[in-house]
XYZ file of C-alpha atoms in Angstrom:
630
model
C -41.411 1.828 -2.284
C -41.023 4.394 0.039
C -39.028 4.502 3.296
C -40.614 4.598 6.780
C -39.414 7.716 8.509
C -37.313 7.934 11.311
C -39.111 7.100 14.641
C -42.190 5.209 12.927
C -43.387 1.534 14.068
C -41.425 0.169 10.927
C -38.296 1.801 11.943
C -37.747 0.712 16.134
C -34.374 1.653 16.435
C -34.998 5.441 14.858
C -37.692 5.253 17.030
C -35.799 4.958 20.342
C -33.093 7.602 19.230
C -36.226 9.954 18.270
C -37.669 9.234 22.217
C -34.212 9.934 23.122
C -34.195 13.074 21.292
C -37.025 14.453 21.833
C -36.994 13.905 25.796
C -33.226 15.939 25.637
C -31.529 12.685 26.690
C -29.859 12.038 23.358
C -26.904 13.167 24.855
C -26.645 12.172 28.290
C -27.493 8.703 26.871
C -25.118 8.480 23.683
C -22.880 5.638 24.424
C -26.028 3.299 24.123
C -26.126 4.572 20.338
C -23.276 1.895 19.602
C -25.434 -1.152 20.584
C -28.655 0.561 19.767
C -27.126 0.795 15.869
C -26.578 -2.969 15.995
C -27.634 -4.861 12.943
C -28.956 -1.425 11.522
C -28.477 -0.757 8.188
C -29.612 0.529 4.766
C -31.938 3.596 4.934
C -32.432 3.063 8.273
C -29.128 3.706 9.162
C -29.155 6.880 7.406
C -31.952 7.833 9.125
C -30.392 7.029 12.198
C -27.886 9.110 11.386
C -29.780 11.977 10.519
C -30.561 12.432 14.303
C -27.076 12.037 15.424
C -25.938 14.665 13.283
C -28.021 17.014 14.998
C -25.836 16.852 17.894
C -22.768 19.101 18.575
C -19.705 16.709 19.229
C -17.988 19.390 21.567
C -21.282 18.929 23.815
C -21.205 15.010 23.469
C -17.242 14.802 24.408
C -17.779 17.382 27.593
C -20.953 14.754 28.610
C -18.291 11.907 28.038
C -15.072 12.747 27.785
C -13.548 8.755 27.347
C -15.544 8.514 23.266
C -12.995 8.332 20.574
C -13.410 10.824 18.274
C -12.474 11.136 14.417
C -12.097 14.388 12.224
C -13.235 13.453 8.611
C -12.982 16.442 5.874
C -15.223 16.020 3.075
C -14.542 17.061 -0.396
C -15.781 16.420 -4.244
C -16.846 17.721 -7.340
C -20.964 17.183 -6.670
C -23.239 17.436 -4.204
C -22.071 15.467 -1.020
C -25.010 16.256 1.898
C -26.341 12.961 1.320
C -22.985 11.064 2.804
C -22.842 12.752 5.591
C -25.590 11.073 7.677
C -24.592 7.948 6.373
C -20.987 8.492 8.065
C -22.294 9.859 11.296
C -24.112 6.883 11.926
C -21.297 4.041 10.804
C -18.602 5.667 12.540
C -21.667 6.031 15.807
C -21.765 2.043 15.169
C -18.235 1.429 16.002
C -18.115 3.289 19.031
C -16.504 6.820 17.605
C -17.619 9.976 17.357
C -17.382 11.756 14.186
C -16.051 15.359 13.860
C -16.859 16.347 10.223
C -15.989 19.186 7.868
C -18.078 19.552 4.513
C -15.776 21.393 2.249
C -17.850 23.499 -0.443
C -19.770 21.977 -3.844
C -17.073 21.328 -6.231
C -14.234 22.563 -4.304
C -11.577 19.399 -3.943
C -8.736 20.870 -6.483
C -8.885 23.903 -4.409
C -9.040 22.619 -1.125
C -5.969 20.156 -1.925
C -3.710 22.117 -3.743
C -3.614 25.187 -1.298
C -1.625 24.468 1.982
C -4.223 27.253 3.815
C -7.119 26.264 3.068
C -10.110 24.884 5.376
C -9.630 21.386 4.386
C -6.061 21.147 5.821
C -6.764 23.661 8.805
C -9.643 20.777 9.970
C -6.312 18.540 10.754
C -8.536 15.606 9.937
C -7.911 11.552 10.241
C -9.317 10.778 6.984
C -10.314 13.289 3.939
C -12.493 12.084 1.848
C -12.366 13.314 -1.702
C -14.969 11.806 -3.414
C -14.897 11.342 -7.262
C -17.731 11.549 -9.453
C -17.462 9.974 -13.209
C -18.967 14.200 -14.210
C -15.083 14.983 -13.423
C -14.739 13.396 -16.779
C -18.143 13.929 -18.689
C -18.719 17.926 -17.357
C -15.359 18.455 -19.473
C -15.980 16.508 -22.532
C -17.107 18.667 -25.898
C -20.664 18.412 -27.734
C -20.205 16.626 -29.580
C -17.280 14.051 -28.150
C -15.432 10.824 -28.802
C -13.863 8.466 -27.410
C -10.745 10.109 -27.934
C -11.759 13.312 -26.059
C -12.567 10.982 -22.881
C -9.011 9.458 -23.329
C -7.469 12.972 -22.997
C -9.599 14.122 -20.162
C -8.646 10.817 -18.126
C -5.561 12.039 -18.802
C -5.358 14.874 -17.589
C -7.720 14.302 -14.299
C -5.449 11.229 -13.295
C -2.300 13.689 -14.151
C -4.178 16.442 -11.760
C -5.008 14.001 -8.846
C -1.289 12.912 -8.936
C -0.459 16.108 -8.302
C -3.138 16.714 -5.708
C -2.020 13.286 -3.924
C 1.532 14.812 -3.609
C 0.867 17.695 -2.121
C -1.465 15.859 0.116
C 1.681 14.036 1.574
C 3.588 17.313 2.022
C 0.843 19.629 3.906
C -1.995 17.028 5.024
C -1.725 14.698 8.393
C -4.145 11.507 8.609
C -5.066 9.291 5.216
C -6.266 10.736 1.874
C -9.447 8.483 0.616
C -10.209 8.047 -2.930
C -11.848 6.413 -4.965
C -12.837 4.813 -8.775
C -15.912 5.986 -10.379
C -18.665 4.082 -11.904
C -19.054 4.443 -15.759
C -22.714 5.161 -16.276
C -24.632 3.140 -19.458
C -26.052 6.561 -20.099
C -22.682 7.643 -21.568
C -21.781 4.452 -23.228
C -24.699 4.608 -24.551
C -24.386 7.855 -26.468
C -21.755 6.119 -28.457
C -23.471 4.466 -31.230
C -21.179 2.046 -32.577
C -19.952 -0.941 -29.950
C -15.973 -0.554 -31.063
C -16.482 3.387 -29.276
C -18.339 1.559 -26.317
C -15.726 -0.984 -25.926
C -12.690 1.455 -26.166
C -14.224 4.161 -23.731
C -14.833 1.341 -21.243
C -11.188 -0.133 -21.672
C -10.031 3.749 -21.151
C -12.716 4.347 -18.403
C -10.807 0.355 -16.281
C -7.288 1.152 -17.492
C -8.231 4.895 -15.522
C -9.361 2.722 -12.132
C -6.435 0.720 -12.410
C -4.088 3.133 -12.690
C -6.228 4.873 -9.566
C -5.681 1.801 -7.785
C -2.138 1.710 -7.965
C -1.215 4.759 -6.897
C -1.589 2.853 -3.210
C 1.428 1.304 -3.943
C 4.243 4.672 -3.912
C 1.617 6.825 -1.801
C 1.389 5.408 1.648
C -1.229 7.787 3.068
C -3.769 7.112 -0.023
C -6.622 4.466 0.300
C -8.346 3.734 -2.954
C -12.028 2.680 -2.140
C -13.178 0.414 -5.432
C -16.409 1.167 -6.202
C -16.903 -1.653 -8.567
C -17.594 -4.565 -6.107
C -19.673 -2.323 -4.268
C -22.114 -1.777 -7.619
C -21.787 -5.775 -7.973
C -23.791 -6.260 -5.093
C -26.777 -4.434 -6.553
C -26.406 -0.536 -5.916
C -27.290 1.492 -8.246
C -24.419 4.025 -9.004
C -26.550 7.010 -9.867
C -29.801 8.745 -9.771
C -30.127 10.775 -12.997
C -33.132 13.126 -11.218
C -30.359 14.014 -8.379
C -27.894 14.307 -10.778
C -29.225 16.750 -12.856
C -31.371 18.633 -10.307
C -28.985 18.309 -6.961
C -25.616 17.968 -8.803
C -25.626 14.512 -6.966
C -23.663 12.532 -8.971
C -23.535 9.148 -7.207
C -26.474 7.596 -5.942
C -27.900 7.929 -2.286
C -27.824 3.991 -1.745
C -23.485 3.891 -3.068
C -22.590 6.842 -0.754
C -24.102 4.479 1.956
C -22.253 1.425 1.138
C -18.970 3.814 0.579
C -19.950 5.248 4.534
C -19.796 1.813 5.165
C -16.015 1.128 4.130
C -15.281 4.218 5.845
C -16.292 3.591 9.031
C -14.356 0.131 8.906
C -11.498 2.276 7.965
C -12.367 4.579 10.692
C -12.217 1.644 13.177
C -8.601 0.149 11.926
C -7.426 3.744 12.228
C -8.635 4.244 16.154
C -6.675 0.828 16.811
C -10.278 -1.405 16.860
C -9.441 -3.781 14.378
C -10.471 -7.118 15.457
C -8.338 -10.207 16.208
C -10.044 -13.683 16.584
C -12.442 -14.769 15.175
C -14.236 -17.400 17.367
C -16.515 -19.541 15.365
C -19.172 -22.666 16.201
C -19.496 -26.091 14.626
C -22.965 -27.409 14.241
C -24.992 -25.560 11.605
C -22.124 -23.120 11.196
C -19.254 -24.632 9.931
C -20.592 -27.803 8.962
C -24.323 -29.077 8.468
C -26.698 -30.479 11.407
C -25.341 -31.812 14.863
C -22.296 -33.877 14.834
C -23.049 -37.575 16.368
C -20.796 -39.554 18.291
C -19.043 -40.851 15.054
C -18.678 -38.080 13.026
C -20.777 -38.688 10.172
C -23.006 -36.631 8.256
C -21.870 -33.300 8.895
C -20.861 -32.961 5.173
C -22.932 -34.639 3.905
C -26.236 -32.891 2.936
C -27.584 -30.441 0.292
C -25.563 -27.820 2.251
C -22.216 -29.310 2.059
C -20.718 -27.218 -0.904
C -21.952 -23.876 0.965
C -20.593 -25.025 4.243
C -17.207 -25.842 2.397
C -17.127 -22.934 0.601
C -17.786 -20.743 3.923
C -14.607 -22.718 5.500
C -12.575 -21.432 2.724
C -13.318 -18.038 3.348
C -12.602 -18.480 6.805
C -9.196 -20.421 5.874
C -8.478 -17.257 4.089
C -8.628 -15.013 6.360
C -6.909 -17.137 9.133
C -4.189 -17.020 6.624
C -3.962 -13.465 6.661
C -2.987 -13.403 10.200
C -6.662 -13.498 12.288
C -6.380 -15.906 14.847
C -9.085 -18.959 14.537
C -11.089 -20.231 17.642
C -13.348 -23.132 18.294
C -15.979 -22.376 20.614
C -18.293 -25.045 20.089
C -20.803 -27.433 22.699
C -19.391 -30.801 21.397
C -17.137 -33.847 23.030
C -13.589 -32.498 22.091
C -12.408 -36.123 20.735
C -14.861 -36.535 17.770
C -14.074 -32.956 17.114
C -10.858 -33.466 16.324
C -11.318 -36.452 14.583
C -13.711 -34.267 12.022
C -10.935 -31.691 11.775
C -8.234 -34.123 11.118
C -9.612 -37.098 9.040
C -12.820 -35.844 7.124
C -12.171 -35.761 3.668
C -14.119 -32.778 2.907
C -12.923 -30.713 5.065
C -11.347 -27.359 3.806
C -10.302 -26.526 7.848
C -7.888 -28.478 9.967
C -6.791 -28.970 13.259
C -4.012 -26.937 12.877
C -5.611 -24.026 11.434
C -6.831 -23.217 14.764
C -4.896 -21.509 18.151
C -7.288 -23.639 20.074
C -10.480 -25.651 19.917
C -12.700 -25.283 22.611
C -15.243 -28.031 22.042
C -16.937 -28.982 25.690
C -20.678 -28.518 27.672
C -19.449 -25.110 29.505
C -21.099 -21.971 28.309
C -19.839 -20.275 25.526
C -18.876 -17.050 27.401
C -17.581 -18.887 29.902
C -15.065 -20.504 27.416
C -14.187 -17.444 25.704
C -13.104 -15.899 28.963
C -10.891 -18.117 29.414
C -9.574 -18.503 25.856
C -9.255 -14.071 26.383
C -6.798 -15.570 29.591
C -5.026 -17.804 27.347
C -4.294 -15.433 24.785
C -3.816 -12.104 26.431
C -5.988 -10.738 24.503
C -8.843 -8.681 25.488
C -12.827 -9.845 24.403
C -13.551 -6.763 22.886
C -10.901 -7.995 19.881
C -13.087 -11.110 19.224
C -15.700 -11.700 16.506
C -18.025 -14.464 17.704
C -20.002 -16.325 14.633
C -22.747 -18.877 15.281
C -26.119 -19.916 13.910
C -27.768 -20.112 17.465
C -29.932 -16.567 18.490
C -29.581 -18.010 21.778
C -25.870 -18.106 21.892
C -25.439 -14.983 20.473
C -27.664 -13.320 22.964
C -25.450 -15.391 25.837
C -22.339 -14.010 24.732
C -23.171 -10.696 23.812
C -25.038 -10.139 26.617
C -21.912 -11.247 29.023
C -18.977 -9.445 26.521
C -20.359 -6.217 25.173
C -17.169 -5.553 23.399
C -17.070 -8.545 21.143
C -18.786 -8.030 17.869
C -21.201 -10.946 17.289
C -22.334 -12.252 13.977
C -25.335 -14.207 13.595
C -26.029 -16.791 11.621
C -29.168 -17.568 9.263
C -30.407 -20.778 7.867
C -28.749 -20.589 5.000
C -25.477 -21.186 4.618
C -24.825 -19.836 1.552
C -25.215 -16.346 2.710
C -22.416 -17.313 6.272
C -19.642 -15.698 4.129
C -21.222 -12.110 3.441
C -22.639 -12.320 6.841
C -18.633 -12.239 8.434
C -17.016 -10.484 5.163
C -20.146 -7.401 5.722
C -18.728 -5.887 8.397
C -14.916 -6.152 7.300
C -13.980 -6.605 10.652
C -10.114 -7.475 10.315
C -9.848 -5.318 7.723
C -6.593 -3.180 7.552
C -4.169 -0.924 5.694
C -1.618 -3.183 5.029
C -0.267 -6.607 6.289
C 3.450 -7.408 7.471
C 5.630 -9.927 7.714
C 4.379 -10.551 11.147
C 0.724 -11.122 10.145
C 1.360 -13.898 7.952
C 3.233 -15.634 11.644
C 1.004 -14.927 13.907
C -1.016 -17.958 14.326
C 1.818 -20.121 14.739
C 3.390 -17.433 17.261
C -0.410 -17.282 19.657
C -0.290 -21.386 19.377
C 3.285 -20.923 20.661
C 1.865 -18.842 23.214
C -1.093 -21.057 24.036
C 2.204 -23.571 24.883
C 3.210 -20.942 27.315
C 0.367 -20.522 28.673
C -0.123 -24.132 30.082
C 3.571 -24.014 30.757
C 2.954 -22.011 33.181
C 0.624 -24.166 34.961
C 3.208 -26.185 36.132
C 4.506 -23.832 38.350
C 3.649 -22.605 41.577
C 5.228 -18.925 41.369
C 5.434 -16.947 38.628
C 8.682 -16.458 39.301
C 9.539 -19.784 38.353
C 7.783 -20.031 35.353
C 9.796 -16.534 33.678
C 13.146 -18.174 34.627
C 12.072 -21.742 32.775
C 10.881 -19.778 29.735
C 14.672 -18.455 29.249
C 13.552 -14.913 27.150
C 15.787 -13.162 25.299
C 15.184 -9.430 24.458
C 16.790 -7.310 21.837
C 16.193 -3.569 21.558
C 17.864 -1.615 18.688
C 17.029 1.201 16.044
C 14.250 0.514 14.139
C 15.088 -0.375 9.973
C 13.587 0.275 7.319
C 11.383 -3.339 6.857
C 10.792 -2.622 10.400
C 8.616 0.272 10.086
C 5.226 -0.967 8.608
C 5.224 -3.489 12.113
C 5.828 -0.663 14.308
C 3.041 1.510 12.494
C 0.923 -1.599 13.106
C 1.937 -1.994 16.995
C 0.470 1.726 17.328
C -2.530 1.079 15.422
C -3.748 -2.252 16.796
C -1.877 -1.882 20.303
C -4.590 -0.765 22.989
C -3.605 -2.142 26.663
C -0.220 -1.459 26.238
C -0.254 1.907 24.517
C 1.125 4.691 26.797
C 0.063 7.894 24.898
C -2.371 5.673 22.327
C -0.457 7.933 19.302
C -1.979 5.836 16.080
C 1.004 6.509 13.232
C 1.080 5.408 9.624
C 4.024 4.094 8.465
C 5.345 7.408 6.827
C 4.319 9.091 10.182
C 7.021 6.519 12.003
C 9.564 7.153 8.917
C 9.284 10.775 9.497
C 9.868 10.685 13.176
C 12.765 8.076 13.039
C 14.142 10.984 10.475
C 13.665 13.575 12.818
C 16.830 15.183 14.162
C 17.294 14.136 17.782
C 14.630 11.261 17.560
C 15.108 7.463 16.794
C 12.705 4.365 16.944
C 13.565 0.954 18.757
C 12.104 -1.476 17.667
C 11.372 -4.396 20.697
C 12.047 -8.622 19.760
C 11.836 -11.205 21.797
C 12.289 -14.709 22.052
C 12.212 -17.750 24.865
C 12.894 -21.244 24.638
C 9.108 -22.032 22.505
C 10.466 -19.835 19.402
C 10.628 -16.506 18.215
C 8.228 -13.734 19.169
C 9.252 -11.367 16.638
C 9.345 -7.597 16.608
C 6.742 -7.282 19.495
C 7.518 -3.558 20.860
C 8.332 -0.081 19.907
C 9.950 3.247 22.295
C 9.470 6.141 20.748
C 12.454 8.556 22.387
C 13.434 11.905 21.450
C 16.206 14.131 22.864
C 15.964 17.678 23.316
C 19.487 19.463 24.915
C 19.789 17.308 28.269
C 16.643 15.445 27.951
C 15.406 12.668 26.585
C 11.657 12.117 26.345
C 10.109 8.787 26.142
C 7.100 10.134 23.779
C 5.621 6.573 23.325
C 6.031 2.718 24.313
C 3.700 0.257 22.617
C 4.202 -3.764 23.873
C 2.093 -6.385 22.062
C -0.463 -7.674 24.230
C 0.921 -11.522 23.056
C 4.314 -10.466 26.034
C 2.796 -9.037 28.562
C 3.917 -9.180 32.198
C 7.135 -11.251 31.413
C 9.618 -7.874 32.061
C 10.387 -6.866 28.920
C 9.010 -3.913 29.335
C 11.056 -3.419 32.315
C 14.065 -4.629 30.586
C 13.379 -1.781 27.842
C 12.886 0.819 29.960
C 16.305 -0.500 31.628
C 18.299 0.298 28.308
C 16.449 3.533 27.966
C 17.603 5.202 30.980
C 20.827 3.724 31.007
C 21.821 4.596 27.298
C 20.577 8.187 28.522
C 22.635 8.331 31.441
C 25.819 7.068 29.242
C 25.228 9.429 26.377
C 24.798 12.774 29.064
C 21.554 13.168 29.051
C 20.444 14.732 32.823
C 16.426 13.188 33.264
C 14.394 11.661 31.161
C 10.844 12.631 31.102
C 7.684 10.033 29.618
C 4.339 10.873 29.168
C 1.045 8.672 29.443
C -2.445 9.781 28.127
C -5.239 7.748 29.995
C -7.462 5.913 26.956
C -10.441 3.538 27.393
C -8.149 0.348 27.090
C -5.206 1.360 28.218
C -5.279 1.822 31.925
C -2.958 -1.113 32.915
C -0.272 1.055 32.343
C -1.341 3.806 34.222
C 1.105 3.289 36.683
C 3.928 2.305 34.740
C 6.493 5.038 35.448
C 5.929 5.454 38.916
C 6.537 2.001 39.504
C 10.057 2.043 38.160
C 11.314 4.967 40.082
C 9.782 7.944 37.770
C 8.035 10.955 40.091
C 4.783 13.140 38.737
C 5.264 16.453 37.274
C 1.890 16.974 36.294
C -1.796 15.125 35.468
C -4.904 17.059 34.170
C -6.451 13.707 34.314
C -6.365 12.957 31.102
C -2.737 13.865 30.163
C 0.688 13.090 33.190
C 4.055 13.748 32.743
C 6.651 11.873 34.692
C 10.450 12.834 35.332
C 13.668 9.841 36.233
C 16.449 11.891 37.654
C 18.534 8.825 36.372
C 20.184 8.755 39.887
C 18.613 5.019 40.531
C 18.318 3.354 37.360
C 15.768 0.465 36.832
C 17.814 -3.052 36.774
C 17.255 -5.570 33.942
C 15.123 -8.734 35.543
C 17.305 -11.722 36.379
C 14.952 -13.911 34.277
C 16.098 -12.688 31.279
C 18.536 -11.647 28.894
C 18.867 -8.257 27.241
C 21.054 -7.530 24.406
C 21.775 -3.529 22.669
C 21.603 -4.295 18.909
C 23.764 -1.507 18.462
C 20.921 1.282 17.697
C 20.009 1.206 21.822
C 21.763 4.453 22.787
C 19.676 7.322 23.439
C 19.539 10.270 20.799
């Protein structure tokens, strides 16, 4: 069947970006493209993004200057044109504005291996080198075997090896891969099944190999193209193949846009949080009564259970859980703590907000409890109604929208992959026992009348020392997922933090903190380098979970008096102003630091270290040895 074009009645949303277009206010109107994309997807999308790419990013940044923007280079051994829309519109969808660079048709050994070329001048975030299973097949004899596929494997896996490494010693940003499909077309030209079986034993062993590579590269994602296929794609189109050199099919390069732009939005530090979810019709069937029966109990029950295990999964993986339900609270809890069936528990959950308030009413005040802002929420319920509410009154949260059948609630969360991320830590698989810790806190503090009070009670303890070793994947994550309190918003990969703790003159401290409800763990990061006299504070990250307790007074304490012991004459610190980040604006000046310069975007700041900032009586600060300056 063929697709509506862009603009027509069956397409509404290409429609509005065509009005847009066409009456020149595309661009003075972009940053309604993110909600305007919304739900979009498929052909569509492309479409969408068909239109977008028709506009210059310079010209969109100079009409609005506050978009995130991300460079993607593009490179392959076929015919690529038809990704490109695709990526303009999901990176569009998730609020960022893509700067691309199309390397030339078969071009990716070239533009890899040499240190001048294009690829590397574009300095992008992400290059993309897209594999095709004709890297194999174009190389193979007529007539070949099985064993001639084994050898060219071989040596392609050998080659991209190579091509990885000297990614990691001239590239910046994240080198995407990816495994290739194994078409029945070549199979098939095997006659006998023992052939078949061996070339596709060769073709997984290959992927798997692919795959692993993740684990010694730490700049190389691996996008596996097999579960993608699984959900129905079709991995080629032999006309496009053999006409266009398009090797992989029109509807995969979609889906693979799709991971991208997820990747896209862990790598600009929008990785979501929480993930705030309803009861009735969403986690468990119909309306829960006044004793707690029947909410299990129906033809749905095995979907609904199998949709809390997916959600127990991820909660395990560090994403806070959040009840946000219209329900008495008592029979609630009741459910979560005595009903056999249940796969989720009380204690799975930082809080459970189950009263008659509205919804968006509740999760501002869950955002208070927290610290966290809405805009790192995911919001899940089966009511249109709801979701409207709560979209309508937090345009940052991403909301996800339930049908009437349960057994498609899991792909409708998992879709979007919006917790995905490069890597967990240590501190992921903590940190919903840390935010119920802090939920503690937070009605602690009630019971004061002065803040004041309520720091001293809490008794924190901050260390600040060199950053190790096991240390540096949580700083790398501070910087990516880190938005309020982000002074320069610098995103680093964990190599990226390695090679700047290695750098002569520069070190790392890593920030912990504890109080008298348990350990906060590593929750900070100063990035300080000295250069003769100076010492320059080129980045401070604080996890939003500590805010406003003086810690990041106390840091900046040990700072400038580790620079005033070790010589050092001023130190200078730098703050770029960021969408999220302007709670910090004023963070030097307030302890003592005077303006050198501000082009509104970018200010400098100078201490003369004649008046140093004093550690807050509330708390105690200890050197771990690694606190003096460089």
């Amino acid at each position: 069947m063929a697709t509506p074009p862009a603009g027509s009645a069956e397409d509404p949303t290409g429609a509005q970006l065509l009005a847009l277009h066409r009456s020149g206010r595309l661009l003075s109107e972009y940053p309604r493209v993110r909600s305007l994309l919304d739900g979009v997807s498929g052909p569509a999308l492309a479409r969408c993004g068909q239109l977008l790419s028709r506009l210059d990013p310079d010209d969109v940044l100079r009409e609005h200057p506050d978009i995130t923007t991300v460079t993607m280079a593009v490179t392959g051994h076929s015919t690529l044109s038809l990704l490109m829309p695709s990526l303009t519109a999901e990176t569009a969808r998730h609020g960022l504005l893509l700067r691309p660079h199309m390397a030339d048709f078969d071009s990716y050994v070239f533009d890899l291996s040499d240190p001048d070329s294009d690829l590397y001048a574009a300095g992008a975030d992400l290059v993309l080198c897209v594999l095709d299973p004709m890297i194999v097949f174009d190389e193979l004899p007529a007539p070949w075997t099985a064993d001639d596929a084994e050898r060219v494997l071989a040596e392609k896996l050998a080659l991209l090896e190579q091509l990885i490494a000297r990614f990691h010693t001239v590239g910046r940003g994240t080198l995407v891969l990816n495994t290739m499909p194994l078409p029945s077309r070549y199979t098939a030209q095997l006659v006998d099944h023992r052939s078949r079986a061996r070339l596709g034993a060769l073709w997984r062993e290959a992927g798997a190999r692919l795959l692993r590579l993740t684990e010694t590269h730490p700049r190389l994602v691996v996008i596996d193209l097999d579960p993608l296929i699984a959900e129905g794609l079709p991995a080629t189109d032999d006309r496009l193949g053999v006409y266009a050199k398009a090797h992989l099919s029109s509807q995969l390069l979609a889906r693979y846009a799709r991971e991208i732009g997820h990747l896209a939005r862990h790598l600009t530090g929008r990785t979501k949080k929480a993930l705030l979810l309803d009861l009735d019709g969403t986690l468990w069937e119909g309306t829960l009564g006044e004793d707690g029966s029947g909410v299990l109990d129906g033809d749905g029950s095995t979907a609904f259970r199998s949709f809390q295990r997916v959600v127990k999964q991820i909660g395990a993986q560090g994403v806070l859980l959040a009840v946000v339900s219209k329900n008495d609270a008592e029979p609630v809890r009741e459910i979560l703590r005595d009903h056999p069936d249940m796969v989720l528990r009380e204690e799975d959950f930082v809080r459970i907000t189950a009263n008659w308030a509205p919804k968006h009413d509740n999760i501002t005040e869950l955002a208070g409890a927290l610290n966290l802002a809405t805009d790192s929420f995911v919001f899940v319920d089966d009511s249109p109604y709801e979701c409207a509410l709560v979209a309508g009154a937090h345009p940052g949260i991403a909301v996800v929208g339930l049908g009437d059948d349960p057994a498609c609630h899991a792909w409708s969360l998992l879709r979007d992959g919006w917790f995905d991320t490069l890597e967990l830590t240590g501190e992921d698989r903590t940190r919903v026992a840390k935010y119920q810790q802090e939920l503690v806190r937070h009605d602690f503090l009630q019971r004061f009348d002065t803040i004041e009070n309520h720091l001293r009670e809490l008794r924190i303890e901050v260390r600040v020392g060199a950053a190790t070793e096991p240390e540096v994947a949580r700083v790398s994550q501070l910087t990516l997922r880190t938005n309020q309190f982000n002074l320069t918003v610098e995103r680093m990969q964990p190599a990226e933090v390695r090679a700047y703790a290695e750098t002569p003159g520069a070190r790392v401290l890593a920030v912990h903190a504890r109080d008298r409800f348990g350990d906060n763990g590593l929750v900070g990061a100063v990035f300080l380098r000295r250069e003769a006299d100076t010492v320059h504070i080129d980045n401070f990250v604080l996890s939003c979970r500590v805010f406003s307790r003086g810690i990041e007074q106390a840091c900046l304490s040990e700072v400038l008096r580790t620079a005033e012991a070790a010589g050092a004459r001023e130190v200078l610190g730098r703050y770029r102003r960021a969408a999220k980040n302007g709670t910090v604006k004023d963070f030097f000046p307030r302890y003592g630091f005077k303006p050198l310069s501000d082009d509104g975007t970018n200010a400098a700041f100078r201490h003369d270290l004649g008046d140093l900032v004093p550690v807050p009586d509330h708390l105690h600060l200890t050197p771990d040895n690694g606190g003096d300056a460089p």
